PDB file of C-alpha atoms in Angstrom:
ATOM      1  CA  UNK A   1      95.050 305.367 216.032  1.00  0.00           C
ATOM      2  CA  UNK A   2      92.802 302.618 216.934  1.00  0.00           C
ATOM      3  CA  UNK A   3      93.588 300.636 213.781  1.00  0.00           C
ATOM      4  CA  UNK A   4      97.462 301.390 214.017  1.00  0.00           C
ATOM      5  CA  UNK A   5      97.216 300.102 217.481  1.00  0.00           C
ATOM      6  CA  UNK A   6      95.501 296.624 216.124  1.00  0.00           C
ATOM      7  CA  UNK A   7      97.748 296.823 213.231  1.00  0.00           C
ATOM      8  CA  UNK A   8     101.459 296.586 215.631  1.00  0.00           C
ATOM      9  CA  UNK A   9      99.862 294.062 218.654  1.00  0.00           C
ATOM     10  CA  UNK A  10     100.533 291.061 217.203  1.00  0.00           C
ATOM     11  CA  UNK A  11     104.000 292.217 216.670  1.00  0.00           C
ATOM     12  CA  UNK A  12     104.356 293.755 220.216  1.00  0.00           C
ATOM     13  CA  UNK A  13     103.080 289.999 221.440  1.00  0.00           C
ATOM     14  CA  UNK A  14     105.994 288.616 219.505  1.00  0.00           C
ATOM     15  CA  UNK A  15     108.790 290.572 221.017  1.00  0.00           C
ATOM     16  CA  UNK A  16     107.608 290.120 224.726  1.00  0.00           C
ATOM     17  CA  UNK A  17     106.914 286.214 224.115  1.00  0.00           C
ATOM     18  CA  UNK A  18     110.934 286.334 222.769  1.00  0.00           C
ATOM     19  CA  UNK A  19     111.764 288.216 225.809  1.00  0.00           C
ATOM     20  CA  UNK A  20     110.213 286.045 228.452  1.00  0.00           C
ATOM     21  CA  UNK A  21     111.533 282.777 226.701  1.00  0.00           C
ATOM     22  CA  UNK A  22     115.068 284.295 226.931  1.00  0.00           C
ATOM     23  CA  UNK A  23     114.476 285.126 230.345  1.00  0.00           C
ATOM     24  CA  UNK A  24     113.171 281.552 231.546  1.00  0.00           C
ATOM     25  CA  UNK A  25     116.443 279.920 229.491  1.00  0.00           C
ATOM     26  CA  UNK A  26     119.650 279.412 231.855  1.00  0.00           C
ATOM     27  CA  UNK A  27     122.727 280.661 229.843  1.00  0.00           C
ATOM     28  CA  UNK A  28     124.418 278.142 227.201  1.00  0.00           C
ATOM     29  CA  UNK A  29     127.879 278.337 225.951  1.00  0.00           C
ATOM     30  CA  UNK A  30     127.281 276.230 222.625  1.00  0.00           C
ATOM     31  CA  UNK A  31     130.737 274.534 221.260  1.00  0.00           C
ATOM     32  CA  UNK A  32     131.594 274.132 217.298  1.00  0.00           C
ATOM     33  CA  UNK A  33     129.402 270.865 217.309  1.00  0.00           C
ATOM     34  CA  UNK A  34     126.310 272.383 218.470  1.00  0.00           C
ATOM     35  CA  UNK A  35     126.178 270.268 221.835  1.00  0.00           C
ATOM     36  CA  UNK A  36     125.284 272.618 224.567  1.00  0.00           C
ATOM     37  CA  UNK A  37     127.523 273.130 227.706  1.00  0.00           C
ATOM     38  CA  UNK A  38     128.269 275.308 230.490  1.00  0.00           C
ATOM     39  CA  UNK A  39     132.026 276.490 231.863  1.00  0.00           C
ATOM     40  CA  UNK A  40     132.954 278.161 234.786  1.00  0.00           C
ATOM     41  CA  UNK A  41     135.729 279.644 236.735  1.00  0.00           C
ATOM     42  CA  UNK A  42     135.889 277.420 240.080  1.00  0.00           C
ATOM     43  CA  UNK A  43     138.739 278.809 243.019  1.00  0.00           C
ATOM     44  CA  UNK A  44     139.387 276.625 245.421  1.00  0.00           C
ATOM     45  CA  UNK A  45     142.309 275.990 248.468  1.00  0.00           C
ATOM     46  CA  UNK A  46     145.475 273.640 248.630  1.00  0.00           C
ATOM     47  CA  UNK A  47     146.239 274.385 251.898  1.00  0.00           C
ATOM     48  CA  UNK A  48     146.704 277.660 251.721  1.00  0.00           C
ATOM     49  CA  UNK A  49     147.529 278.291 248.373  1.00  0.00           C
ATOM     50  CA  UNK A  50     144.517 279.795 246.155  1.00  0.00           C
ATOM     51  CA  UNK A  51     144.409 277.602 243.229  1.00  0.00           C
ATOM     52  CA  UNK A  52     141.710 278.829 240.026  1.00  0.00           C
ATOM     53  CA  UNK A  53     140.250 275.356 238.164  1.00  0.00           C
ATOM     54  CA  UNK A  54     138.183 275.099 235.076  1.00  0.00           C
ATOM     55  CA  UNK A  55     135.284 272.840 234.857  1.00  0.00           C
ATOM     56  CA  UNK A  56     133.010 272.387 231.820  1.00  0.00           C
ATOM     57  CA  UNK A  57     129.492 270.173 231.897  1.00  0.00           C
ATOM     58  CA  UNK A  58     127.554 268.164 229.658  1.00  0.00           C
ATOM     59  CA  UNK A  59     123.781 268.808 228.853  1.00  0.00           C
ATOM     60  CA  UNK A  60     121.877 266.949 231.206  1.00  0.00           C
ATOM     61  CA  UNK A  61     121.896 266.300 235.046  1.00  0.00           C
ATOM     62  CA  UNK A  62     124.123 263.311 235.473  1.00  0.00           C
ATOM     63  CA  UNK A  63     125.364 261.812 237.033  1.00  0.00           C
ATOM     64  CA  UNK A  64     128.298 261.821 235.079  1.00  0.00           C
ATOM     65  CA  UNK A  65     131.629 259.901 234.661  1.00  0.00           C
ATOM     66  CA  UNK A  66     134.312 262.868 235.264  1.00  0.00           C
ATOM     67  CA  UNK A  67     138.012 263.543 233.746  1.00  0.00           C
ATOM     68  CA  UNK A  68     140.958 265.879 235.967  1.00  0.00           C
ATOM     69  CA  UNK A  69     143.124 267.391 233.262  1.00  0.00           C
ATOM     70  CA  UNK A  70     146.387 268.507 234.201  1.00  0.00           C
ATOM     71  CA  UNK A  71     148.175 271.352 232.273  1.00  0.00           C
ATOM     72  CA  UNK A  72     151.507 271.408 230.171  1.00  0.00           C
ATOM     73  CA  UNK A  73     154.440 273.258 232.184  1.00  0.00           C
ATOM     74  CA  UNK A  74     152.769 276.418 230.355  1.00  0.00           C
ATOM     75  CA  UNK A  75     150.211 276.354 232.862  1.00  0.00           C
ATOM     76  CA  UNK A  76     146.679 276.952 233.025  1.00  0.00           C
ATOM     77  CA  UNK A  77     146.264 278.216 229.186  1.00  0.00           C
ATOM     78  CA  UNK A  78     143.651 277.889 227.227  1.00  0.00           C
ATOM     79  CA  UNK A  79     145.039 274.544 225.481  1.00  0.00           C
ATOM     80  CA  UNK A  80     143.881 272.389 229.001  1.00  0.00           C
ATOM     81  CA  UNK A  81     139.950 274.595 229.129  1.00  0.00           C
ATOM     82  CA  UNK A  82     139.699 273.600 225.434  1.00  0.00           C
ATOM     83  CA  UNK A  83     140.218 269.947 226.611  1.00  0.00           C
ATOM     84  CA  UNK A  84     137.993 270.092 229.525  1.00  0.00           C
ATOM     85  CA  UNK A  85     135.294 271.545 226.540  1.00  0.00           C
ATOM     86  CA  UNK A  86     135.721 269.000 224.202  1.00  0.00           C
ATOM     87  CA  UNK A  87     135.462 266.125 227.108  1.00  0.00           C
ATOM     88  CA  UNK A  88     131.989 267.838 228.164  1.00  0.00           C
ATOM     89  CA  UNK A  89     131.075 268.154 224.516  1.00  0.00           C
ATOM     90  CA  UNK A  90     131.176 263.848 224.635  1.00  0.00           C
ATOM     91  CA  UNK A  91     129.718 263.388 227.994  1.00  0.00           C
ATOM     92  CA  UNK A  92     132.004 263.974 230.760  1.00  0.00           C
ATOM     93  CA  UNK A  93     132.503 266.693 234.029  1.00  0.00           C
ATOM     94  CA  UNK A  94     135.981 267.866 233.044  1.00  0.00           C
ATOM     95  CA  UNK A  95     137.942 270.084 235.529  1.00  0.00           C
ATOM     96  CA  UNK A  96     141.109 272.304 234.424  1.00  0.00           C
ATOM     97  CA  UNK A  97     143.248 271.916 237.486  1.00  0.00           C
ATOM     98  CA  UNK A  98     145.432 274.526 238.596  1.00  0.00           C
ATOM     99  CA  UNK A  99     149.036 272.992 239.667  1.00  0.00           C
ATOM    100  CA  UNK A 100     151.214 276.335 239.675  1.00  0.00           C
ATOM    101  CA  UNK A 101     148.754 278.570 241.873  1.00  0.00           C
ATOM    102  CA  UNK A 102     146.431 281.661 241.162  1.00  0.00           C
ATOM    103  CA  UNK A 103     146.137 280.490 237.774  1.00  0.00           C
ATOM    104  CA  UNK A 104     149.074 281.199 236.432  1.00  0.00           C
ATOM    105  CA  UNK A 105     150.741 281.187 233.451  1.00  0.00           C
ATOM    106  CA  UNK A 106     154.464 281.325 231.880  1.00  0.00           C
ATOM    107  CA  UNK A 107     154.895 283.533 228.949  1.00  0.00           C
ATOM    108  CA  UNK A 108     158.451 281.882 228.403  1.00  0.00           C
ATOM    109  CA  UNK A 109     160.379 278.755 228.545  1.00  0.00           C
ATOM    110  CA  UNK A 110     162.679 280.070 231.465  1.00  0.00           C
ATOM    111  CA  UNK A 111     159.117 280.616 233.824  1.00  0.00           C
ATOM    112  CA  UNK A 112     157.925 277.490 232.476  1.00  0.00           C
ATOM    113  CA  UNK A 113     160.673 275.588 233.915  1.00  0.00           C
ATOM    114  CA  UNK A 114     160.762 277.244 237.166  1.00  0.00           C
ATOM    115  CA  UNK A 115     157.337 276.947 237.644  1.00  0.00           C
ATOM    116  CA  UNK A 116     156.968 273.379 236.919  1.00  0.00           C
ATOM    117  CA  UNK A 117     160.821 272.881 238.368  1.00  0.00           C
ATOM    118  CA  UNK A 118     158.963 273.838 241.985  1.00  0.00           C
ATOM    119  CA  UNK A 119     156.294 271.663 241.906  1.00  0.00           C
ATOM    120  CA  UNK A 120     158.505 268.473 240.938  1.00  0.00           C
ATOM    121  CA  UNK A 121     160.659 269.179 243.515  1.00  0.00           C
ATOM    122  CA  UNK A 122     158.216 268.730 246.547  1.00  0.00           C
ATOM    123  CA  UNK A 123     156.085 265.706 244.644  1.00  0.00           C
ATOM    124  CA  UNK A 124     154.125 265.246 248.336  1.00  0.00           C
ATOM    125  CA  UNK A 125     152.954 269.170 247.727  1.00  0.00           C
ATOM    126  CA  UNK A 126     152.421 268.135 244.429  1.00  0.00           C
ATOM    127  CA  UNK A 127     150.000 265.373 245.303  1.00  0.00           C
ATOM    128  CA  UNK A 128     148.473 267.193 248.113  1.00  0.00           C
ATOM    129  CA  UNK A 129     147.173 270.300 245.255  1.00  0.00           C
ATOM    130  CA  UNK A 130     146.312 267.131 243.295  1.00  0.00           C
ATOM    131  CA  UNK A 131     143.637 265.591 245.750  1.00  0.00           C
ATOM    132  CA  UNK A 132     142.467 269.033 246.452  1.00  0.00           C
ATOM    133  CA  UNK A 133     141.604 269.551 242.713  1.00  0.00           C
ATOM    134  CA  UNK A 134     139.666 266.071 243.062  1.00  0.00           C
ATOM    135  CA  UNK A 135     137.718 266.655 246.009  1.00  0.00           C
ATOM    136  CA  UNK A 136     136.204 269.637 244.396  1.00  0.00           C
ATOM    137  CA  UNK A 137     135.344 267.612 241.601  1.00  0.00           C
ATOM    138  CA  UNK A 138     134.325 264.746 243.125  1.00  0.00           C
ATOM    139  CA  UNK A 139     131.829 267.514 245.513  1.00  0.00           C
ATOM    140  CA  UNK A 140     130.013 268.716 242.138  1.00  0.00           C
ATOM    141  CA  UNK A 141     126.359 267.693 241.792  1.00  0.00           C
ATOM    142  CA  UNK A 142     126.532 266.612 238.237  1.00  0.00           C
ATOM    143  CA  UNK A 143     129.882 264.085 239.085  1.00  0.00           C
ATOM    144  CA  UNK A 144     129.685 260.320 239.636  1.00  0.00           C
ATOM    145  CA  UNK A 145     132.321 260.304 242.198  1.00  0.00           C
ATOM    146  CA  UNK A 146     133.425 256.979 241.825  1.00  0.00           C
ATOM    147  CA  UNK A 147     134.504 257.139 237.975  1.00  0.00           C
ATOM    148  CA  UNK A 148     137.064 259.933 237.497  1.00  0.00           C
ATOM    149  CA  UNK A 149     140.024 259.547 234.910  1.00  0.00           C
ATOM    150  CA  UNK A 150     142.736 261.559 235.035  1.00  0.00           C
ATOM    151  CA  UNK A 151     144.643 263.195 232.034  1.00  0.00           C
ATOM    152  CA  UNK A 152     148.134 264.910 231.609  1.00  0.00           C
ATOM    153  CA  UNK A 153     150.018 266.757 228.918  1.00  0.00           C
ATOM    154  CA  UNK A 154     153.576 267.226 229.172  1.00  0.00           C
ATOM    155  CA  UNK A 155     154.539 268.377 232.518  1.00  0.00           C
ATOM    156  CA  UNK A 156     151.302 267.477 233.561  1.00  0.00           C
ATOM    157  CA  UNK A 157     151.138 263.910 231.835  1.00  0.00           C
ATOM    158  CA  UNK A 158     154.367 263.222 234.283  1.00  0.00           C
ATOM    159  CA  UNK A 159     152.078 264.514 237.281  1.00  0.00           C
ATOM    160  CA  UNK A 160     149.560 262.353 236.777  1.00  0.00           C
ATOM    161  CA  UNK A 161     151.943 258.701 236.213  1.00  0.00           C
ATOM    162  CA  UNK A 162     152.575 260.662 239.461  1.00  0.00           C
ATOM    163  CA  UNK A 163     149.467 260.243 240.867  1.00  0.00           C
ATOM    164  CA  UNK A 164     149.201 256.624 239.564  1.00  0.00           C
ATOM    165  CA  UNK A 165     151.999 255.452 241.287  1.00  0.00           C
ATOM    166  CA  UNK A 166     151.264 257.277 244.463  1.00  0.00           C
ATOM    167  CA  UNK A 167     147.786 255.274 244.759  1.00  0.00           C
ATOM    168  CA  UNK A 168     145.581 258.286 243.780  1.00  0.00           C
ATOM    169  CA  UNK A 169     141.979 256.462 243.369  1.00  0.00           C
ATOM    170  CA  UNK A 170     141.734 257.340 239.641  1.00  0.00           C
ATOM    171  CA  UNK A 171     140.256 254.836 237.409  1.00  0.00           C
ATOM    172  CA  UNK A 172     142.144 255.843 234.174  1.00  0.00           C
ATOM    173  CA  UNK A 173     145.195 257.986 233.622  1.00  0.00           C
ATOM    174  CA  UNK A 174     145.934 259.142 230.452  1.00  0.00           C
ATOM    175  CA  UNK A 175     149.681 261.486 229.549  1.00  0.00           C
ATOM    176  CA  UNK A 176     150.469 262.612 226.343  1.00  0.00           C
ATOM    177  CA  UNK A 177     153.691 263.662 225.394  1.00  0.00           C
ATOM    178  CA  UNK A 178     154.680 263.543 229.143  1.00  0.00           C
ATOM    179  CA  UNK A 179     157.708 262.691 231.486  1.00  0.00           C
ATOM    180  CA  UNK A 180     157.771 259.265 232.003  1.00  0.00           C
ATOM    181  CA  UNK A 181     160.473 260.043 235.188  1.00  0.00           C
ATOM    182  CA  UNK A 182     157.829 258.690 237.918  1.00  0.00           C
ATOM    183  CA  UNK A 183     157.648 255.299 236.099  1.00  0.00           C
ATOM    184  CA  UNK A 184     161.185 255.135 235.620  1.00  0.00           C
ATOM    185  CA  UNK A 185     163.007 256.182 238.573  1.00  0.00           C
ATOM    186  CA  UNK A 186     160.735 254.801 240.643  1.00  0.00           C
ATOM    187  CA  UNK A 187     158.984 252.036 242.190  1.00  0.00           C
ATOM    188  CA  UNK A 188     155.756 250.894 240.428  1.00  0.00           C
ATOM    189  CA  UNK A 189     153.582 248.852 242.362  1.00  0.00           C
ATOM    190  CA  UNK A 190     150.439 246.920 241.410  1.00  0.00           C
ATOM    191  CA  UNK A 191     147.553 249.554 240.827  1.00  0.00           C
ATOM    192  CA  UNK A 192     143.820 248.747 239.656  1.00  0.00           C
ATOM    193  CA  UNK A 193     144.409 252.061 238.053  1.00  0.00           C
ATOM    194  CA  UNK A 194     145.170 251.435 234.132  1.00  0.00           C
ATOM    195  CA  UNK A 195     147.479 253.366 232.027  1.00  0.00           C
ATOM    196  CA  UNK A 196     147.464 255.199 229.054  1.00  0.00           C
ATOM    197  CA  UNK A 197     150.672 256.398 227.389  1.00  0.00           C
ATOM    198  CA  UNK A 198     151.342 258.459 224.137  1.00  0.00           C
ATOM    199  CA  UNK A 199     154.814 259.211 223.569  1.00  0.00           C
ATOM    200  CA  UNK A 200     156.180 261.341 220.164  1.00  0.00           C
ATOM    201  CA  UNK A 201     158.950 258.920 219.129  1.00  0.00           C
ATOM    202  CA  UNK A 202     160.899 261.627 218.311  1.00  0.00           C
ATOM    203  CA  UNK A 203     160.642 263.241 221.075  1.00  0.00           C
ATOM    204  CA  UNK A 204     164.115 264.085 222.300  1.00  0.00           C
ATOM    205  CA  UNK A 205     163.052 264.898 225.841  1.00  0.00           C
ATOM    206  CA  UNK A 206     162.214 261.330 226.367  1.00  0.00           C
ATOM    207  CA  UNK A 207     164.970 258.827 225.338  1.00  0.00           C
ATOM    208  CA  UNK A 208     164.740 255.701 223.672  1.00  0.00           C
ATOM    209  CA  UNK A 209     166.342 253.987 227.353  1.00  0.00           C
ATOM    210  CA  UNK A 210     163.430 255.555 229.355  1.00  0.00           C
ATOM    211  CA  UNK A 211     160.923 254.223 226.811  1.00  0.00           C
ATOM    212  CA  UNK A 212     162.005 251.022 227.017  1.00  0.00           C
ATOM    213  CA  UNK A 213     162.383 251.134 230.879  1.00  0.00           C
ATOM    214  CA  UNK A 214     158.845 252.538 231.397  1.00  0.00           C
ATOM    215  CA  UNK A 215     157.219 249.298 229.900  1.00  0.00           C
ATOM    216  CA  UNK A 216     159.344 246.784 231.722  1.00  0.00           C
ATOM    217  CA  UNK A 217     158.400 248.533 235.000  1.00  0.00           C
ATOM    218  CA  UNK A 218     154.526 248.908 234.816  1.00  0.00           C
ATOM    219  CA  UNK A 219     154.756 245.248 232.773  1.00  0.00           C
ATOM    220  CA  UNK A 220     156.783 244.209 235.671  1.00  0.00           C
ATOM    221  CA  UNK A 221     154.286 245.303 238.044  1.00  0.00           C
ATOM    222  CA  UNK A 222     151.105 243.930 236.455  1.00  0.00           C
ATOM    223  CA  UNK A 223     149.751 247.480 235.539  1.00  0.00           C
ATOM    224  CA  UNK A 224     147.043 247.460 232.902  1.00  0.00           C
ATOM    225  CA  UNK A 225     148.890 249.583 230.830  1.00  0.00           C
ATOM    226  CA  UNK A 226     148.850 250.787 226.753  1.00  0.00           C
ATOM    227  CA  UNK A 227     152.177 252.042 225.396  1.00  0.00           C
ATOM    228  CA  UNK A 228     151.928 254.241 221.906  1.00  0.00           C
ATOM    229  CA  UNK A 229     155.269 255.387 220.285  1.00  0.00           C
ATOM    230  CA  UNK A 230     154.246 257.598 217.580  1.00  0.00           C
ATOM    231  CA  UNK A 231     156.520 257.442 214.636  1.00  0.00           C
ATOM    232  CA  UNK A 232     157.715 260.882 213.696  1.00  0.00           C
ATOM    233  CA  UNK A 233     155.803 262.892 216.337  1.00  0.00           C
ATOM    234  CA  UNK A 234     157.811 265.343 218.749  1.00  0.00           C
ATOM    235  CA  UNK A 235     157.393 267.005 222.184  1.00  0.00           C
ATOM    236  CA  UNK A 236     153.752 268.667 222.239  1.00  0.00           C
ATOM    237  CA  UNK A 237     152.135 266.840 219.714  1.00  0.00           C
ATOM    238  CA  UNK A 238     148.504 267.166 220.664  1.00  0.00           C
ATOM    239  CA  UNK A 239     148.737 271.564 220.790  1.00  0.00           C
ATOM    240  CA  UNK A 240     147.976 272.653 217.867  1.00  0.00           C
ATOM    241  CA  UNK A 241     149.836 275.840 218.867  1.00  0.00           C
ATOM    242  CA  UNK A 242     153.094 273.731 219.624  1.00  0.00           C
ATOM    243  CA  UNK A 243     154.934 274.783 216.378  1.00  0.00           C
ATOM    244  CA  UNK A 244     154.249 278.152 217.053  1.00  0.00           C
ATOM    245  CA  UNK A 245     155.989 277.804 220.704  1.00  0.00           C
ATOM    246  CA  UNK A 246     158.496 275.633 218.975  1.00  0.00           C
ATOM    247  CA  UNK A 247     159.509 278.417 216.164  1.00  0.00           C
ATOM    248  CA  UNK A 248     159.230 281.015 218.955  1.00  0.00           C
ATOM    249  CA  UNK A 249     161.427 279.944 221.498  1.00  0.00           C
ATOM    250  CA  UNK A 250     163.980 277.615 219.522  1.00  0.00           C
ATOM    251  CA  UNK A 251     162.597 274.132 221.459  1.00  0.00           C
ATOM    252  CA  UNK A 252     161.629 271.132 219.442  1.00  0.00           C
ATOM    253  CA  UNK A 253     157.862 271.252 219.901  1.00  0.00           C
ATOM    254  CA  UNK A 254     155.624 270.038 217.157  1.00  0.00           C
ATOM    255  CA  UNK A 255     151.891 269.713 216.160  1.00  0.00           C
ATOM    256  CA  UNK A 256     151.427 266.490 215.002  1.00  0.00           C
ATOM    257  CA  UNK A 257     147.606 266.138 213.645  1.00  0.00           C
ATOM    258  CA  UNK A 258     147.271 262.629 212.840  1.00  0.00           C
ATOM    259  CA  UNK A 259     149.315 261.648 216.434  1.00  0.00           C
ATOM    260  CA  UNK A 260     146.651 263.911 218.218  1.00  0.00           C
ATOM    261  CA  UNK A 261     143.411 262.776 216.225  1.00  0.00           C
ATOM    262  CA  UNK A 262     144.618 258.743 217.118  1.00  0.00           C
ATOM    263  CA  UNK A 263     145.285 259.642 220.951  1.00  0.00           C
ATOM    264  CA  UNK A 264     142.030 261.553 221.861  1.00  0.00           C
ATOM    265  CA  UNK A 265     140.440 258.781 219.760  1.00  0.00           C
ATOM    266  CA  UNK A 266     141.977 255.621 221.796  1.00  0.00           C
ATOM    267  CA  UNK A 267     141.198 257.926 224.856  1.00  0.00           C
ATOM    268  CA  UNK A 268     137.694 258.444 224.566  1.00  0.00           C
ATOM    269  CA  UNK A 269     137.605 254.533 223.520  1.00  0.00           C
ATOM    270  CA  UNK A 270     139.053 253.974 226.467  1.00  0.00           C
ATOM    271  CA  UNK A 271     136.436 255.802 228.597  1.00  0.00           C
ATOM    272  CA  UNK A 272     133.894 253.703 226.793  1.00  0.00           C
ATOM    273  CA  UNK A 273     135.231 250.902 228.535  1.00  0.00           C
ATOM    274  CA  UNK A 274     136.872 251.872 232.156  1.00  0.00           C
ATOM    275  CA  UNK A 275     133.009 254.136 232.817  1.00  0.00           C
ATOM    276  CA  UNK A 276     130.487 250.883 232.589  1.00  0.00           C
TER     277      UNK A 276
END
């Protein structure tokens, strides 16, 4: 017994060192790369409305530069989390904002439009949910409060043009495939906030007039602005789950690879130079 005892210590030794490592570790949520980061489920108020955000962190402490991402007219899917991962996977606090309330999501194009239909229609409710979804970002430990970017896809890339144009104190705004209505329709003034823009040239929500009309306002009013028409691309060009949607429901939505790979590339570039 004595020498069967001898014989399994060392191996009891290992398994209770492995389980007192595990124990001292705080969880990890590894991505595809290997870079390790954390997510979690943040509620928080507008007003009285219970809104449910999404933030994802770098390694480290910070603090860090930080990035609000604003959901398509979908909602709060998984398409705007995987964003918020892949910004933490280079660096950055990103926050999944919740626009629509509880979290909510449309499951077809009719709910999609109502949804986002409500919010457009009271823009100063709108922008009130949006500085709610900031302060809480701005309030976490880890966030540089003082360099937070802003990005939008489709409904969401007209929210935060929005925001922009509103004097939100963002230092970067970034919309993809998004409604360029705020900038069009409406006033621009001079804003230290700079622009990004990535429109799907073929996008037949956003015409050719509106393009055009876009530029010569935020040229107009001396907006530090970038402008990319991508040749071929259509509405939802950055999910790759667009064509999907598209086949699905009859709408002209289209994953576009090359179009996405170039945006998040000129984005992050863009970071690289705005977070100094």
């Amino acid at each position: 017994m004595r020498k069967i005892m001898l014989l399994l210590f060392p191996f009891l030794f290992l398994a209770l060192s492995s389980c007192t490592s595990k124990k001292e570790k705080e969880p990890e949520f590894l991505t595809q790369g290997g870079k390790a980061i954390v997510t979690k489920e943040i509620p928080y108020l507008a007003g009285s409305v219970k809104m449910n955000g999404f933030l994802a962190l770098p390694e480290g402490d910070g603090p860090f530069p930080a990035v609000l991402i604003v959901h398509e007219w979908w909602g709060q899917t998984d398409y705007p989390r995987e964003r918020a991962k892949m910004l933490a996977k280079e660096g950055y606090v990103a926050f999944a904002l919740d626009m629509y309330g509880n979290g909510k999501t449309a499951e077809h194009p009719k709910e999609a439009k109502a949804f986002s239909s409500k919010v457009s229609a009271d823009m100063n409710q709108a922008e009130k949910s949006f500085r709610a979804a900031l302060e809480v970002l701005k309030k976490q430990p880890q966030v540089n409060p003082q360099q937070i970017a802003a990005l939008g896809y489709c409904f969401g890339g007209g929210v935060v043009l929005e925001m922009a144009r509103r004097g939100v104190d963002l230092k970067m705004i970034g919309s993809y495939h998004g409604d360029l209505t705020p900038v069009v329709k409406n006033k621009v003034s001079p804003m230290k906030t700079r622009v990004l823009i990535f429109n799907g040239a073929d996008d037949p929500f956003v015409s050719k007039e509106a393009v055009e009309t876009a530029r010569k306002n935020l040229k107009a009013a001396n907006v530090r602005y970038k402008f990319v028409n991508y040749k071929g691309a259509k509405h939802g060009f950055t999910n790759p789950n667009a064509t999907a949607l598209g086949e699905k429901f009859s709408l002209p939505l289209v994953y576009n690879k090359e179009a996405d790979e170039d945006s998040w590339k000129q984005t992050l570039e863009a970071f690289k130079v705005i977070f100094k």
